[in-house]
mmCIF file of N, CA and C in Angstrom:
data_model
loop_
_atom_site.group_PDB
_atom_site.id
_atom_site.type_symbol
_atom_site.label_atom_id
_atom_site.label_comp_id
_atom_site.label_asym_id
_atom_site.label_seq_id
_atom_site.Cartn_x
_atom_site.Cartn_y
_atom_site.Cartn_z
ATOM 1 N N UNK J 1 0.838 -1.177 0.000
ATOM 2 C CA UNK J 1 0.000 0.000 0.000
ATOM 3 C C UNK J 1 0.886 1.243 0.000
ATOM 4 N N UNK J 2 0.420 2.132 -0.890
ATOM 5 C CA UNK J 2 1.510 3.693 -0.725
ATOM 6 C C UNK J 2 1.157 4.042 0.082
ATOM 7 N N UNK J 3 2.044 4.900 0.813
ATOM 8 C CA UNK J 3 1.747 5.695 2.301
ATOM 9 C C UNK J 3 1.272 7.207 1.241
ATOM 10 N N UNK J 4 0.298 7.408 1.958
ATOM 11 C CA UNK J 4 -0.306 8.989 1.662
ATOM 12 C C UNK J 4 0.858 10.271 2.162
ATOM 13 N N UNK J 5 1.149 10.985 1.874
ATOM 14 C CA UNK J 5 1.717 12.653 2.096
ATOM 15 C C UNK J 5 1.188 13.679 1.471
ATOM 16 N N UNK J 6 0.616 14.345 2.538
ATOM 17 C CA UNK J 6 0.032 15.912 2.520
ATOM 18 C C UNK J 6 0.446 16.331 1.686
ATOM 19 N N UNK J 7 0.191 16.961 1.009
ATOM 20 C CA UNK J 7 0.886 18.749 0.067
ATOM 21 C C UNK J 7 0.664 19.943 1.327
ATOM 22 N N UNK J 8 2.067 20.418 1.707
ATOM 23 C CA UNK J 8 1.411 21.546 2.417
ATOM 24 C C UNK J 8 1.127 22.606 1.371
ATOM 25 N N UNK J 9 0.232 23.437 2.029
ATOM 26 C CA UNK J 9 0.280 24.477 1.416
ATOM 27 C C UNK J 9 0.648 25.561 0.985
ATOM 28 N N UNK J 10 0.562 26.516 -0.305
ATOM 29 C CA UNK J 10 1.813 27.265 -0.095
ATOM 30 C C UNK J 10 0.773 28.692 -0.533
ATOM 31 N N UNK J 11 0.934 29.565 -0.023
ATOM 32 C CA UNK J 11 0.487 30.889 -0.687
ATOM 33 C C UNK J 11 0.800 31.312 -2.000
ATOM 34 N N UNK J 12 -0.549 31.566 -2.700
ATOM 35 C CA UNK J 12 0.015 31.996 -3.696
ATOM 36 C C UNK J 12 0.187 33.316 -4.073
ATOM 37 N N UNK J 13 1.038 34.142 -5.396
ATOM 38 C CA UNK J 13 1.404 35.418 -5.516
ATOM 39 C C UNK J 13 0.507 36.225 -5.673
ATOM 40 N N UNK J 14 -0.922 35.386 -6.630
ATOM 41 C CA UNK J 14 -1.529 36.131 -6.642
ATOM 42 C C UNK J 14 -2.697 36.694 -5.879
ATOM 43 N N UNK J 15 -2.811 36.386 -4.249
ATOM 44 C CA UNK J 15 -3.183 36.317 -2.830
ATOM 45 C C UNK J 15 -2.667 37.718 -2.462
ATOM 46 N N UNK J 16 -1.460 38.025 -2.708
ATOM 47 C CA UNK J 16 -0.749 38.800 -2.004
ATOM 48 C C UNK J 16 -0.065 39.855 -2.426
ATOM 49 N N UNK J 17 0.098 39.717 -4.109
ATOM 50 C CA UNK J 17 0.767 40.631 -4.465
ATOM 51 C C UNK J 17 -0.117 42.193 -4.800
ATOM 52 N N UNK J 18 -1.552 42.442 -4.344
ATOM 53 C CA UNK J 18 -1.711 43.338 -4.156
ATOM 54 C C UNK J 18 -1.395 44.443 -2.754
ATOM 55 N N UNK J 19 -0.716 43.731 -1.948
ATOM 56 C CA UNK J 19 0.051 44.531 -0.667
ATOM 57 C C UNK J 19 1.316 45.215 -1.421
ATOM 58 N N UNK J 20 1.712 45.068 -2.597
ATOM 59 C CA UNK J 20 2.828 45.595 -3.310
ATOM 60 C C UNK J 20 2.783 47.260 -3.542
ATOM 61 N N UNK J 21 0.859 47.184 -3.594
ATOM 62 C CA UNK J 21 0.464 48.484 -4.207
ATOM 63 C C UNK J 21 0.406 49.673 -3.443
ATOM 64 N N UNK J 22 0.398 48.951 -1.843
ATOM 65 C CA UNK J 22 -0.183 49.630 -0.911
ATOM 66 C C UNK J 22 0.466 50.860 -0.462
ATOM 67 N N UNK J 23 -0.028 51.962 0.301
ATOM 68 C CA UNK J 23 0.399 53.413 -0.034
ATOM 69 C C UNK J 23 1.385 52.665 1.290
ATOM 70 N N UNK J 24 1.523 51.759 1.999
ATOM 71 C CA UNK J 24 2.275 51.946 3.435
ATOM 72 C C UNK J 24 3.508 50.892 2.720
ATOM 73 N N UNK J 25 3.461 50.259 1.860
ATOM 74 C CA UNK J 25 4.425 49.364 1.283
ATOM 75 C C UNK J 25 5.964 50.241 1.380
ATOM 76 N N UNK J 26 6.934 49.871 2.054
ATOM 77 C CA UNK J 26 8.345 50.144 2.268
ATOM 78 C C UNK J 26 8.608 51.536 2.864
ATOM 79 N N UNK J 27 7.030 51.558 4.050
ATOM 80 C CA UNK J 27 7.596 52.466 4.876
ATOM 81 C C UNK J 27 7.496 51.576 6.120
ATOM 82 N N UNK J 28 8.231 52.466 7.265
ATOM 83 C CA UNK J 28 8.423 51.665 8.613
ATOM 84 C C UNK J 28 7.103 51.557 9.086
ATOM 85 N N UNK J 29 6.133 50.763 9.156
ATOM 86 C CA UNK J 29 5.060 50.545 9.296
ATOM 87 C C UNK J 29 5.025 50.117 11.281
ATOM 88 N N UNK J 30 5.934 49.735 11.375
ATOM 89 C CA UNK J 30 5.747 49.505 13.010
ATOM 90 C C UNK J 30 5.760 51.215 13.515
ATOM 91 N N UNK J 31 6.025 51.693 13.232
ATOM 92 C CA UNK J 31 6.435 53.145 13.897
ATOM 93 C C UNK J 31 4.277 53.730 13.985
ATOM 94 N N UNK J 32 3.690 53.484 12.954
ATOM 95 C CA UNK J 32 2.340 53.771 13.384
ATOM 96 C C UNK J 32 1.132 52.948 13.034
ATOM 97 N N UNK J 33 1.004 51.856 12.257
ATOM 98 C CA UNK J 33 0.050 50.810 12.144
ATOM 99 C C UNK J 33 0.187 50.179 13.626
ATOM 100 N N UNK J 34 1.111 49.700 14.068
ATOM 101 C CA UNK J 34 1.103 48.752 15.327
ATOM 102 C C UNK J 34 1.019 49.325 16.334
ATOM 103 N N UNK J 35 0.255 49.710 17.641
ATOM 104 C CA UNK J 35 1.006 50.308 19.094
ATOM 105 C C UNK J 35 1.956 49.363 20.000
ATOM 106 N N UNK J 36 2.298 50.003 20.535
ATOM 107 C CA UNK J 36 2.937 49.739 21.522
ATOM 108 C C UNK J 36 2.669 48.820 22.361
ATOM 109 N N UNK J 37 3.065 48.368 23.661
ATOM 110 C CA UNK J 37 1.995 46.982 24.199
ATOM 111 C C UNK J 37 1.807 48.634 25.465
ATOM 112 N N UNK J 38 0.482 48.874 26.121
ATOM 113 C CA UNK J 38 0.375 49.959 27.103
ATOM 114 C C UNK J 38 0.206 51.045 26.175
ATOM 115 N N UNK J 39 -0.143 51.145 25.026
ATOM 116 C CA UNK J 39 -0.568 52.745 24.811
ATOM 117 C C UNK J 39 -1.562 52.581 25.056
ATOM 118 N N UNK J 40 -2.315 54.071 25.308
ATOM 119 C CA UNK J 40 -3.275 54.319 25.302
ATOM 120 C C UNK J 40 -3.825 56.021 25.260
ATOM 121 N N UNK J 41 -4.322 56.733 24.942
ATOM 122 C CA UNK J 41 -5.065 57.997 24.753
ATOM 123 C C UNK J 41 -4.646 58.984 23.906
ATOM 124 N N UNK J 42 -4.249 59.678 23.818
ATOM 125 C CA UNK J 42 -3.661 60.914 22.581
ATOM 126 C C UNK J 42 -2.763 60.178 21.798
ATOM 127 N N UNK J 43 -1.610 59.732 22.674
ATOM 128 C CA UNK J 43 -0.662 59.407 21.879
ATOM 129 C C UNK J 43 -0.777 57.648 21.126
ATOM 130 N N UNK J 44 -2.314 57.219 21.479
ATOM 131 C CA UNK J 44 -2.865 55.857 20.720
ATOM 132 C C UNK J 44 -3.709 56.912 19.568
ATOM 133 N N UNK J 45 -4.072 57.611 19.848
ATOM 134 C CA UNK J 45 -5.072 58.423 19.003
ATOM 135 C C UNK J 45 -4.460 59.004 17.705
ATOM 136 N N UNK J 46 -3.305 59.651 18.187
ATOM 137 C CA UNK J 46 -1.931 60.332 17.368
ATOM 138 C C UNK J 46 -1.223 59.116 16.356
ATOM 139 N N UNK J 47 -0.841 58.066 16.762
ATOM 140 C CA UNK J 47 -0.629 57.214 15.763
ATOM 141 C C UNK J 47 -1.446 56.396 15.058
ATOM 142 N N UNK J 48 -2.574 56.420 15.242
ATOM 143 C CA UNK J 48 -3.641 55.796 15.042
ATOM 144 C C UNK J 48 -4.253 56.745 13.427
ATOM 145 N N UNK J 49 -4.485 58.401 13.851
ATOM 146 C CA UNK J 49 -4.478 59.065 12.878
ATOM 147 C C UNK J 49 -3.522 59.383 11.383
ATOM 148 N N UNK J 50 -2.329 58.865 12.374
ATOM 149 C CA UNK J 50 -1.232 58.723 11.070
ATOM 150 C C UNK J 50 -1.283 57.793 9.991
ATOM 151 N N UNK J 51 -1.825 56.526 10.497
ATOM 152 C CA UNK J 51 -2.074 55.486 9.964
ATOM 153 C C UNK J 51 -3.131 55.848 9.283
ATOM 154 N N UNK J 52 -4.165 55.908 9.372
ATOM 155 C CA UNK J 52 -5.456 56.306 8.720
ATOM 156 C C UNK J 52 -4.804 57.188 7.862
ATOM 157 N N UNK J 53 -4.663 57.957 7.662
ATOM 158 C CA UNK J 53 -3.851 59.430 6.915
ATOM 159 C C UNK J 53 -3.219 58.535 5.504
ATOM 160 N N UNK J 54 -2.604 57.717 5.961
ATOM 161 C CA UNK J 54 -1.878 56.786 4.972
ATOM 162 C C UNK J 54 -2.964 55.539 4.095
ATOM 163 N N UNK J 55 -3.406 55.473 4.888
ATOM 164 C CA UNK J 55 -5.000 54.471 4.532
ATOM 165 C C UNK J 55 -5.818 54.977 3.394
ATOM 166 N N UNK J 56 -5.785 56.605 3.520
ATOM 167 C CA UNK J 56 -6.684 57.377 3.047
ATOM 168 C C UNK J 56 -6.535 57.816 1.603
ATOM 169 N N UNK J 57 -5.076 57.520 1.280
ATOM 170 C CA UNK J 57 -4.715 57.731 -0.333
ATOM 171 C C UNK J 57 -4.309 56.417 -0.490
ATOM 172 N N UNK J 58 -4.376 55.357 -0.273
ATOM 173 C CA UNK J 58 -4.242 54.133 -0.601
ATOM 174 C C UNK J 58 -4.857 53.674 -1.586
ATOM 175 N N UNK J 59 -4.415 53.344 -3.103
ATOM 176 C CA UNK J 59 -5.264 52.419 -3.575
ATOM 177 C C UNK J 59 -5.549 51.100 -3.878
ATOM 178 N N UNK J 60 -5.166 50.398 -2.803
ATOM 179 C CA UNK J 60 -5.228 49.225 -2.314
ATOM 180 C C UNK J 60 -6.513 48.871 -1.302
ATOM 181 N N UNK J 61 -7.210 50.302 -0.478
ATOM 182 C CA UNK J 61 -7.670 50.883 0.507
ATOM 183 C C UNK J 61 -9.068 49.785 0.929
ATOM 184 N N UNK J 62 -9.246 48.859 -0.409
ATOM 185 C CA UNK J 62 -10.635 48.289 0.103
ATOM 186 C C UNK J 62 -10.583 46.950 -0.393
ATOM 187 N N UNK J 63 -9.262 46.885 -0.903
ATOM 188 C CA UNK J 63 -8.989 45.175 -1.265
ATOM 189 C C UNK J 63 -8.597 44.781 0.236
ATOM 190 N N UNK J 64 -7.717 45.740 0.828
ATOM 191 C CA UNK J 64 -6.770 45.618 2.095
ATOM 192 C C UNK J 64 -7.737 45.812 3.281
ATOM 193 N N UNK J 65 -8.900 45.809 3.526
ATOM 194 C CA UNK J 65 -9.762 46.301 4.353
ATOM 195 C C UNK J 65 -10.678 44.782 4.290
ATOM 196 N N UNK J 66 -10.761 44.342 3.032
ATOM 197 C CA UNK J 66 -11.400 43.289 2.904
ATOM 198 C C UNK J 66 -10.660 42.131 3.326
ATOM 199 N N UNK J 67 -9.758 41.995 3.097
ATOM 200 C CA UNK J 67 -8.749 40.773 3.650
ATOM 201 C C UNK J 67 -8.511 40.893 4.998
ATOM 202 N N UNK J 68 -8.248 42.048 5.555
ATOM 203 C CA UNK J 68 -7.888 42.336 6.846
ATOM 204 C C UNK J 68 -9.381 41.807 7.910
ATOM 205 N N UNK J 69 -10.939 41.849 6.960
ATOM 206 C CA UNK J 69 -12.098 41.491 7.664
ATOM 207 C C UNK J 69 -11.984 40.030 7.467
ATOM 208 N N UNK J 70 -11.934 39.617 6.466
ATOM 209 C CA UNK J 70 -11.813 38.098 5.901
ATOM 210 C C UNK J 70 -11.029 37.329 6.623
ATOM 211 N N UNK J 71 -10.272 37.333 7.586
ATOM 212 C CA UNK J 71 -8.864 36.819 7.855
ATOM 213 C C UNK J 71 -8.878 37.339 9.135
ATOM 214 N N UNK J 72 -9.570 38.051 9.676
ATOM 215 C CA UNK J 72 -9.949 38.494 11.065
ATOM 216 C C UNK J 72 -8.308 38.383 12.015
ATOM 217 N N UNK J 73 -7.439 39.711 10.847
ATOM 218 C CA UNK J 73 -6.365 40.137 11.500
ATOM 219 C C UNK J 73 -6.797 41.478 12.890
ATOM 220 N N UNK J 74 -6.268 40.847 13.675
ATOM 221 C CA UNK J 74 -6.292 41.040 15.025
ATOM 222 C C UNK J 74 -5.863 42.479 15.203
ATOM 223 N N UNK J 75 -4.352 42.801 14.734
ATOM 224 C CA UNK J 75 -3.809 44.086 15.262
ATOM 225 C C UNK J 75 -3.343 44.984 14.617
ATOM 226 N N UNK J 76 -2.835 45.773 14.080
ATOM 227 C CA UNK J 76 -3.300 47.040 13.837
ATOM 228 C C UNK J 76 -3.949 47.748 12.533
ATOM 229 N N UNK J 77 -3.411 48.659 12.434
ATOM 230 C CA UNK J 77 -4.751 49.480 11.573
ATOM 231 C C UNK J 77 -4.324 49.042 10.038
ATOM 232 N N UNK J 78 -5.252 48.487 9.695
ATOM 233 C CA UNK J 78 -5.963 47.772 8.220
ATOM 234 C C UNK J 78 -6.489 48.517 7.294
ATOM 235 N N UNK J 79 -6.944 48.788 6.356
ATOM 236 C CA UNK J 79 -8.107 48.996 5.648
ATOM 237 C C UNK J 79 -8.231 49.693 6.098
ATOM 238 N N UNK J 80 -8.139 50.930 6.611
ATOM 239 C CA UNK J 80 -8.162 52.256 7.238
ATOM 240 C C UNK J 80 -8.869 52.270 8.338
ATOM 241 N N UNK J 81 -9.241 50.820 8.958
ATOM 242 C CA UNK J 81 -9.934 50.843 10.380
ATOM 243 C C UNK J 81 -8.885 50.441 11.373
ATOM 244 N N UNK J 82 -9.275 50.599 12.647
ATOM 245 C CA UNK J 82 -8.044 50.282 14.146
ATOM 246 C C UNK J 82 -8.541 49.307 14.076
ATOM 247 N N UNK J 83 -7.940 47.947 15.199
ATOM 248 C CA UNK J 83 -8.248 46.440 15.406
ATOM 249 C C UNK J 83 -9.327 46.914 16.161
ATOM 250 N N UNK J 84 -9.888 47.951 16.895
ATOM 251 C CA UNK J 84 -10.764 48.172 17.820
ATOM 252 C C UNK J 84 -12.256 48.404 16.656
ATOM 253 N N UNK J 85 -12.154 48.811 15.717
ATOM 254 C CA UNK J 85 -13.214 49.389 14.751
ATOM 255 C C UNK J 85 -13.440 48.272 13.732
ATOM 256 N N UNK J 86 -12.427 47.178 13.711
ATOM 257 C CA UNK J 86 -12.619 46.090 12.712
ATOM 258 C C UNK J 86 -13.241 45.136 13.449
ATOM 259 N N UNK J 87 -13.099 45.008 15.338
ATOM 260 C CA UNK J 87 -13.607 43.945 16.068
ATOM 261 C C UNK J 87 -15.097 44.580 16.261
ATOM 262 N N UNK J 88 -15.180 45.668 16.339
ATOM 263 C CA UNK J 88 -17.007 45.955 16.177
ATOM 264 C C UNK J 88 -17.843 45.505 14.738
ATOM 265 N N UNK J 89 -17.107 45.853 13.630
ATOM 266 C CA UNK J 89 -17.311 45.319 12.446
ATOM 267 C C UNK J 89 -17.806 43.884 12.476
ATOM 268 N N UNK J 90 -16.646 43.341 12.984
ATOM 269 C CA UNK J 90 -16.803 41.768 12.807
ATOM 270 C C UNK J 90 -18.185 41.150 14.192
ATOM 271 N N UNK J 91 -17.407 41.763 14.964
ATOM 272 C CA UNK J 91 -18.809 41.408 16.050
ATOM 273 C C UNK J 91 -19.272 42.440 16.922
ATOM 274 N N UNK J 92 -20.284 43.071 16.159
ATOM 275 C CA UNK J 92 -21.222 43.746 16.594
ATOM 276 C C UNK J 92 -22.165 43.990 17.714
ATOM 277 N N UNK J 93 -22.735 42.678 17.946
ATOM 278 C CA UNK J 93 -23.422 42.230 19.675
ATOM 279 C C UNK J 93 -21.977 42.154 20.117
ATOM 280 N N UNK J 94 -21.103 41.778 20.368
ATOM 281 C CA UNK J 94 -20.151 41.578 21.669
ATOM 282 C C UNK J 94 -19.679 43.165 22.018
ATOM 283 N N UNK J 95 -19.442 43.951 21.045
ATOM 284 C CA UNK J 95 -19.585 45.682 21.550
ATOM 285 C C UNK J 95 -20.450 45.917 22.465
ATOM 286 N N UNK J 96 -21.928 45.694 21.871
ATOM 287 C CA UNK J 96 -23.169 46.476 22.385
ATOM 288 C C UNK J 96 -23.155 45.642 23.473
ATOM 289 N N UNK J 97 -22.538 44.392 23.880
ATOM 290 C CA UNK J 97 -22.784 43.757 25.191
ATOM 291 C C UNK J 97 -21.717 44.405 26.213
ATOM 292 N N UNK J 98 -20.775 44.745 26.020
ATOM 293 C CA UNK J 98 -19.867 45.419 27.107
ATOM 294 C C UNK J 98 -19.929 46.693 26.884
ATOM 295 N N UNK J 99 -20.901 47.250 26.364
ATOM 296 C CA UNK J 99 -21.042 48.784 26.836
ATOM 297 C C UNK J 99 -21.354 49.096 27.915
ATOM 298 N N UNK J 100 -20.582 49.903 29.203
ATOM 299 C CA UNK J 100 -21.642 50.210 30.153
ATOM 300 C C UNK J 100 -22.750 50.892 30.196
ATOM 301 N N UNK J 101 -23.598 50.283 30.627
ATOM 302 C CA UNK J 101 -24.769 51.080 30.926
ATOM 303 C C UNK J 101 -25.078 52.527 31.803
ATOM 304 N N UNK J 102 -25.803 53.391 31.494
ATOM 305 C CA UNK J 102 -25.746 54.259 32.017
ATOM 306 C C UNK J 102 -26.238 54.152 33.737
ATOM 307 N N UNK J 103 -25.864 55.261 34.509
ATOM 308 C CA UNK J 103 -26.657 54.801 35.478
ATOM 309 C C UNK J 103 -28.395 55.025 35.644
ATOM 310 N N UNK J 104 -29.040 54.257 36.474
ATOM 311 C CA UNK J 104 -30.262 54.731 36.775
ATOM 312 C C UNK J 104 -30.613 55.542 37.474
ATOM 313 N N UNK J 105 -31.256 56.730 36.964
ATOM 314 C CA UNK J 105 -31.957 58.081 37.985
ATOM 315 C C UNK J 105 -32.835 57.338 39.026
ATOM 316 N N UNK J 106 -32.978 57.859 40.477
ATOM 317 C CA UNK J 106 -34.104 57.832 41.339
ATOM 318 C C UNK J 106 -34.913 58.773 41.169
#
């Protein structure tokens, strides 16, 4: 009997080679797509806007937004949304469930 072996799989070029196009392609992209581990407020807001800024003349802007939903990449800014604006996207009730509630008047 032949023994069976997998094919792994391999990505193909044409998967990927539209990230070639992208307006952030061969710039330092950690410096404002990614934060920091502990940012948080202006200066999450401040790089956050930079990124978007770059998102915004992209014309890649909605192939890269679509893959980034498709593929439910986790961290940072995609398709001109934050991981925080793509996880409401993707799940919608789990937002509206940890919103706090306001308080109740007497």
């Amino acid at each position: 009997m032949e023994k069976f072996t997998p094919r792994r799989l391999r990505p193909l070029v044409t998967d990927w080679e539209w990230q070639m196009e992208g307006a952030c392609n061969k710039r330092n992209t950690q410096d404002f797509f990614f934060h920091p581990d502990g940012e948080k407020g202006a200066k999450k807001r401040r790089r956050e806007n930079q990124a978007k800024a770059v998102c915004a003349g992209c014309p890649v802007l909605e192939t890269c937004l679509d893959w980034s939903l498709r593929t439910q990449q986790e961290n940072g800014t995609l398709g001109g949304l934050t991981e925080d604006e793509r996880r409401a996207v993707l799940f919608p009730n789990r937002a509206k469930k940890h919103k706090p509630k306001p308080p109740k008047s007497s």
